C-alpha positions as a Markdown table, in Angstrom:
| # | Residue | x | y | z |
|---|---|---|---|---|
| 1 | Unk | 21.9 | 5.7 | -4.1 |
| 2 | Unk | 23.3 | 8.2 | -2.3 |
| 3 | Unk | 26.6 | 7.6 | 0.1 |
| 4 | Unk | 27.2 | 4.6 | -1.4 |
| 5 | Unk | 28.8 | 3.5 | -5.0 |
| 6 | Unk | 26.4 | 0.7 | -5.4 |
| 7 | Unk | 23.4 | 1.4 | -7.6 |
| 8 | Unk | 19.7 | 0.4 | -7.1 |
| 9 | Unk | 20.2 | -2.7 | -9.1 |
| 10 | Unk | 22.8 | -4.5 | -6.4 |
| 11 | Unk | 20.5 | -3.2 | -3.6 |
| 12 | Unk | 17.4 | -5.2 | -5.1 |
| 13 | Unk | 19.8 | -8.0 | -5.8 |
| 14 | Unk | 20.7 | -8.5 | -2.3 |
| 15 | Unk | 17.0 | -7.9 | -1.4 |
| 16 | Unk | 16.0 | -10.8 | -3.8 |
| 17 | Unk | 18.8 | -13.1 | -2.9 |
| 18 | Unk | 18.3 | -12.6 | 0.9 |
| 19 | Unk | 14.3 | -12.7 | 0.9 |
| 20 | Unk | 13.4 | -15.1 | -2.2 |
| 21 | Unk | 16.1 | -17.6 | -2.1 |
| 22 | Unk | 16.3 | -17.4 | 1.5 |
| 23 | Unk | 20.5 | -16.7 | 1.7 |
| 24 | Unk | 22.0 | -16.6 | 4.8 |
| 25 | Unk | 23.7 | -13.1 | 5.3 |
| 26 | Unk | 26.9 | -14.1 | 4.1 |
| 27 | Unk | 25.7 | -15.8 | 1.2 |
| 28 | Unk | 24.7 | -12.2 | -0.7 |
| 29 | Unk | 28.3 | -11.5 | -0.4 |
| 30 | Unk | 29.6 | -14.3 | -2.3 |
| 31 | Unk | 27.2 | -14.5 | -5.0 |
| 32 | Unk | 27.6 | -10.7 | -5.5 |
| 33 | Unk | 32.0 | -11.2 | -5.9 |
| 34 | Unk | 30.7 | -14.4 | -8.3 |
| 35 | Unk | 29.1 | -11.7 | -10.8 |
| 36 | Unk | 31.8 | -8.9 | -10.7 |
| 37 | Unk | 30.6 | -6.7 | -7.8 |
| 38 | Unk | 33.5 | -6.8 | -5.4 |
| 39 | Unk | 32.5 | -6.6 | -1.9 |
| 40 | Unk | 32.8 | -7.6 | 1.7 |
| 41 | Unk | 30.6 | -9.6 | 3.9 |
| 42 | Unk | 30.2 | -6.6 | 6.0 |
| 43 | Unk | 29.7 | -4.2 | 3.1 |
| 44 | Unk | 27.4 | -6.7 | 2.3 |
| 45 | Unk | 25.3 | -6.5 | 5.1 |
| 46 | Unk | 25.3 | -2.6 | 4.9 |
| 47 | Unk | 23.9 | -2.9 | 1.2 |
| 48 | Unk | 21.0 | -5.4 | 3.0 |
| 49 | Unk | 20.2 | -2.5 | 5.9 |
| 50 | Unk | 20.3 | -0.3 | 2.8 |
| 51 | Unk | 17.6 | -2.7 | 1.2 |
| 52 | Unk | 15.6 | -3.0 | 4.0 |
| 53 | Unk | 15.5 | 0.9 | 4.6 |
| 54 | Unk | 14.5 | 1.5 | 1.4 |
| 55 | Unk | 11.1 | -1.1 | 1.6 |
| 56 | Unk | 10.3 | 1.0 | 5.2 |
| 57 | Unk | 10.5 | 4.2 | 3.6 |
| 58 | Unk | 7.7 | 6.2 | 3.8 |
| 59 | Unk | 6.3 | 10.3 | 4.4 |
| 60 | Unk | 8.0 | 10.9 | 7.5 |
| 61 | Unk | 7.8 | 13.7 | 9.5 |
| 62 | Unk | 11.4 | 14.8 | 8.6 |
| 63 | Unk | 10.7 | 14.1 | 4.9 |
| 64 | Unk | 7.5 | 16.3 | 4.8 |
| 65 | Unk | 10.4 | 19.2 | 6.3 |
| 66 | Unk | 12.7 | 18.6 | 3.6 |
| 67 | Unk | 10.1 | 18.6 | 1.2 |
| 68 | Unk | 8.8 | 21.5 | 2.0 |
| 69 | Unk | 12.1 | 23.4 | 2.1 |
| 70 | Unk | 12.3 | 22.2 | -1.4 |
| 71 | Unk | 9.3 | 23.6 | -2.1 |
| 72 | Unk | 9.9 | 26.9 | -0.4 |
| 73 | Unk | 13.5 | 26.8 | -2.2 |
| 74 | Unk | 12.0 | 26.2 | -5.7 |
| 75 | Unk | 8.4 | 26.2 | -5.6 |
| 76 | Unk | 7.7 | 23.0 | -6.8 |
| 77 | Unk | 8.5 | 19.0 | -6.2 |
| 78 | Unk | 10.1 | 16.8 | -9.2 |
| 79 | Unk | 9.6 | 14.1 | -9.1 |
| 80 | Unk | 10.8 | 10.9 | -11.1 |
| 81 | Unk | 10.0 | 6.7 | -10.4 |
| 82 | Unk | 12.1 | 4.1 | -12.0 |
| 83 | Unk | 11.9 | 0.1 | -11.3 |
| 84 | Unk | 14.9 | -2.2 | -11.2 |
| 85 | Unk | 14.7 | -5.6 | -11.6 |
| 86 | Unk | 17.8 | -8.0 | -10.5 |
| 87 | Unk | 17.2 | -11.2 | -12.5 |
| 88 | Unk | 14.4 | -11.8 | -15.4 |
| 89 | Unk | 10.6 | -12.9 | -13.9 |
| 90 | Unk | 11.4 | -12.0 | -10.1 |
| 91 | Unk | 9.9 | -9.3 | -8.8 |
| 92 | Unk | 11.1 | -5.2 | -9.3 |
| 93 | Unk | 12.1 | -3.0 | -6.9 |
| 94 | Unk | 10.1 | 0.8 | -7.8 |
| 95 | Unk | 11.7 | 3.2 | -6.2 |
| 96 | Unk | 10.0 | 7.3 | -6.1 |
| 97 | Unk | 12.1 | 9.9 | -6.0 |
| 98 | Unk | 11.9 | 13.5 | -5.4 |
| 99 | Unk | 14.5 | 15.2 | -8.1 |
| 100 | Unk | 15.9 | 18.6 | -6.3 |
| 101 | Unk | 16.8 | 16.8 | -3.1 |
| 102 | Unk | 17.2 | 13.5 | -4.3 |
| 103 | Unk | 14.8 | 12.1 | -1.6 |
| 104 | Unk | 13.3 | 8.7 | -1.9 |
| 105 | Unk | 9.6 | 8.9 | -1.5 |
| 106 | Unk | 8.9 | 5.9 | -1.8 |
| 107 | Unk | 10.3 | 2.2 | -2.5 |
| 108 | Unk | 8.4 | -1.5 | -2.9 |
| 109 | Unk | 9.1 | -4.4 | -4.4 |
| 110 | Unk | 5.7 | -5.4 | -7.0 |
| 111 | Unk | 5.6 | -8.8 | -8.7 |
| 112 | Unk | 3.8 | -7.3 | -11.8 |
| 113 | Unk | 4.2 | -3.3 | -11.9 |
| 114 | Unk | 1.2 | -2.4 | -13.5 |
| 115 | Unk | -0.8 | 0.8 | -13.4 |
| 116 | Unk | -2.9 | -0.1 | -10.3 |
| 117 | Unk | 0.1 | -1.1 | -7.8 |
| 118 | Unk | 2.0 | 1.8 | -9.3 |
| 119 | Unk | -0.8 | 3.7 | -8.3 |
| 120 | Unk | -1.1 | 2.5 | -4.5 |
| 121 | Unk | 2.9 | 3.2 | -4.5 |
| 122 | Unk | 2.0 | 7.0 | -5.4 |
| 123 | Unk | -1.0 | 8.0 | -3.2 |
| 124 | Unk | 0.8 | 8.7 | 0.0 |
| 125 | Unk | 2.9 | 11.1 | -2.2 |
| 126 | Unk | 0.4 | 12.6 | -4.3 |
| 127 | Unk | -1.4 | 12.6 | -0.6 |
| 128 | Unk | 1.0 | 15.2 | 0.6 |
| 129 | Unk | -0.7 | 18.0 | -1.3 |
| 130 | Unk | 2.8 | 19.7 | -2.6 |
| 131 | Unk | 3.0 | 21.3 | -5.9 |
| 132 | Unk | 4.7 | 18.8 | -8.5 |
| 133 | Unk | 6.4 | 20.6 | -11.6 |
| 134 | Unk | 7.3 | 17.5 | -13.3 |
| 135 | Unk | 7.1 | 13.8 | -13.6 |
| 136 | Unk | 10.3 | 11.6 | -14.7 |
| 137 | Unk | 10.6 | 7.9 | -15.7 |
| 138 | Unk | 12.2 | 5.7 | -18.2 |
| 139 | Unk | 9.1 | 5.5 | -20.1 |
| 140 | Unk | 7.6 | 2.2 | -19.2 |
| 141 | Unk | 3.7 | 2.5 | -20.3 |
| 142 | Unk | 2.4 | 1.2 | -16.7 |
| 143 | Unk | 4.5 | 4.3 | -14.6 |
| 144 | Unk | 3.5 | 7.1 | -17.1 |
| 145 | Unk | -0.7 | 5.9 | -16.8 |
| 146 | Unk | 0.0 | 5.6 | -12.8 |
| 147 | Unk | 2.1 | 9.1 | -12.7 |
| 148 | Unk | -0.7 | 10.9 | -15.2 |
| 149 | Unk | -3.8 | 9.5 | -13.6 |
| 150 | Unk | -2.8 | 10.9 | -10.2 |
| 151 | Unk | -1.1 | 13.9 | -11.9 |
| 152 | Unk | -2.9 | 14.5 | -15.1 |
| 153 | Unk | -2.1 | 18.2 | -15.8 |
| 154 | Unk | 1.4 | 17.7 | -14.8 |
| 155 | Unk | 3.9 | 17.3 | -17.9 |
| 156 | Unk | 5.6 | 14.3 | -18.2 |
| 157 | Unk | 9.4 | 13.7 | -19.4 |
| 158 | Unk | 11.1 | 10.9 | -20.4 |
| 159 | Unk | 14.4 | 10.3 | -19.0 |
| 160 | Unk | 17.0 | 12.1 | -20.6 |
| 161 | Unk | 19.5 | 8.9 | -19.9 |
| 162 | Unk | 17.1 | 6.7 | -21.3 |
| 163 | Unk | 16.6 | 8.7 | -24.2 |
| 164 | Unk | 19.6 | 9.3 | -25.5 |
| 165 | Unk | 20.9 | 5.7 | -24.7 |
| 166 | Unk | 17.5 | 4.4 | -27.2 |
| 167 | Unk | 18.6 | 6.9 | -29.9 |
| 168 | Unk | 22.3 | 5.8 | -29.3 |
| 169 | Unk | 20.9 | 1.9 | -29.8 |
| 170 | Unk | 21.1 | 1.4 | -34.0 |
| 171 | Unk | 24.5 | 3.5 | -34.4 |
| 172 | Unk | 25.9 | 1.5 | -31.9 |
| 173 | Unk | 24.2 | -1.8 | -33.6 |
| 174 | Unk | 26.2 | -0.7 | -37.0 |
| 175 | Unk | 28.9 | -0.1 | -35.6 |
| 176 | Unk | 29.5 | -3.6 | -33.7 |
| 177 | Unk | 28.4 | -5.1 | -37.3 |
| 178 | Unk | 31.1 | -2.7 | -38.8 |
| 179 | Unk | 33.9 | -4.1 | -36.0 |
| 180 | Unk | 33.1 | -7.2 | -36.7 |
| 181 | Unk | 33.0 | -6.9 | -40.5 |
| 182 | Unk | 36.6 | -5.5 | -40.5 |
| 183 | Unk | 39.8 | -8.4 | -41.1 |
| 184 | Unk | 42.4 | -8.4 | -38.5 |
């Protein structure tokens, strides 16, 4: 996330600890430190504030102006969407971003991440009416379906990071087996 060295996964975990487990404001920092994410109590409070900002994010006049500037410069917007689940079996924080500016257009904790839930999250972005050049995600089927139902003629691309990670997995697995088979 801009202006921080922590990713959305840490923000989602802080929100999860605060809302789902009803931690006090000081307890998430202890949990993060136990998990190897070294931080201070004050910084953890800032992370929580950023989490709340994400959840409240909506298409404001300032964001409309920013997107209009992107369209003026590039002619189009590039949308990406990803979900971060801090712990298995819990809600997933879905974040919609515009690629050229890095602006967050929407964010919401969702229980299932179904196509219909994701469409509701994306609809305010679609209603802006800006031209979209491409859609990007990690390949999650429900994200692809939600995006393609709102922008059927816009090309979709599988995220290069996820693509390369998936392609490298068989090689990494073989390498791991090779390393464990070498006598010391």
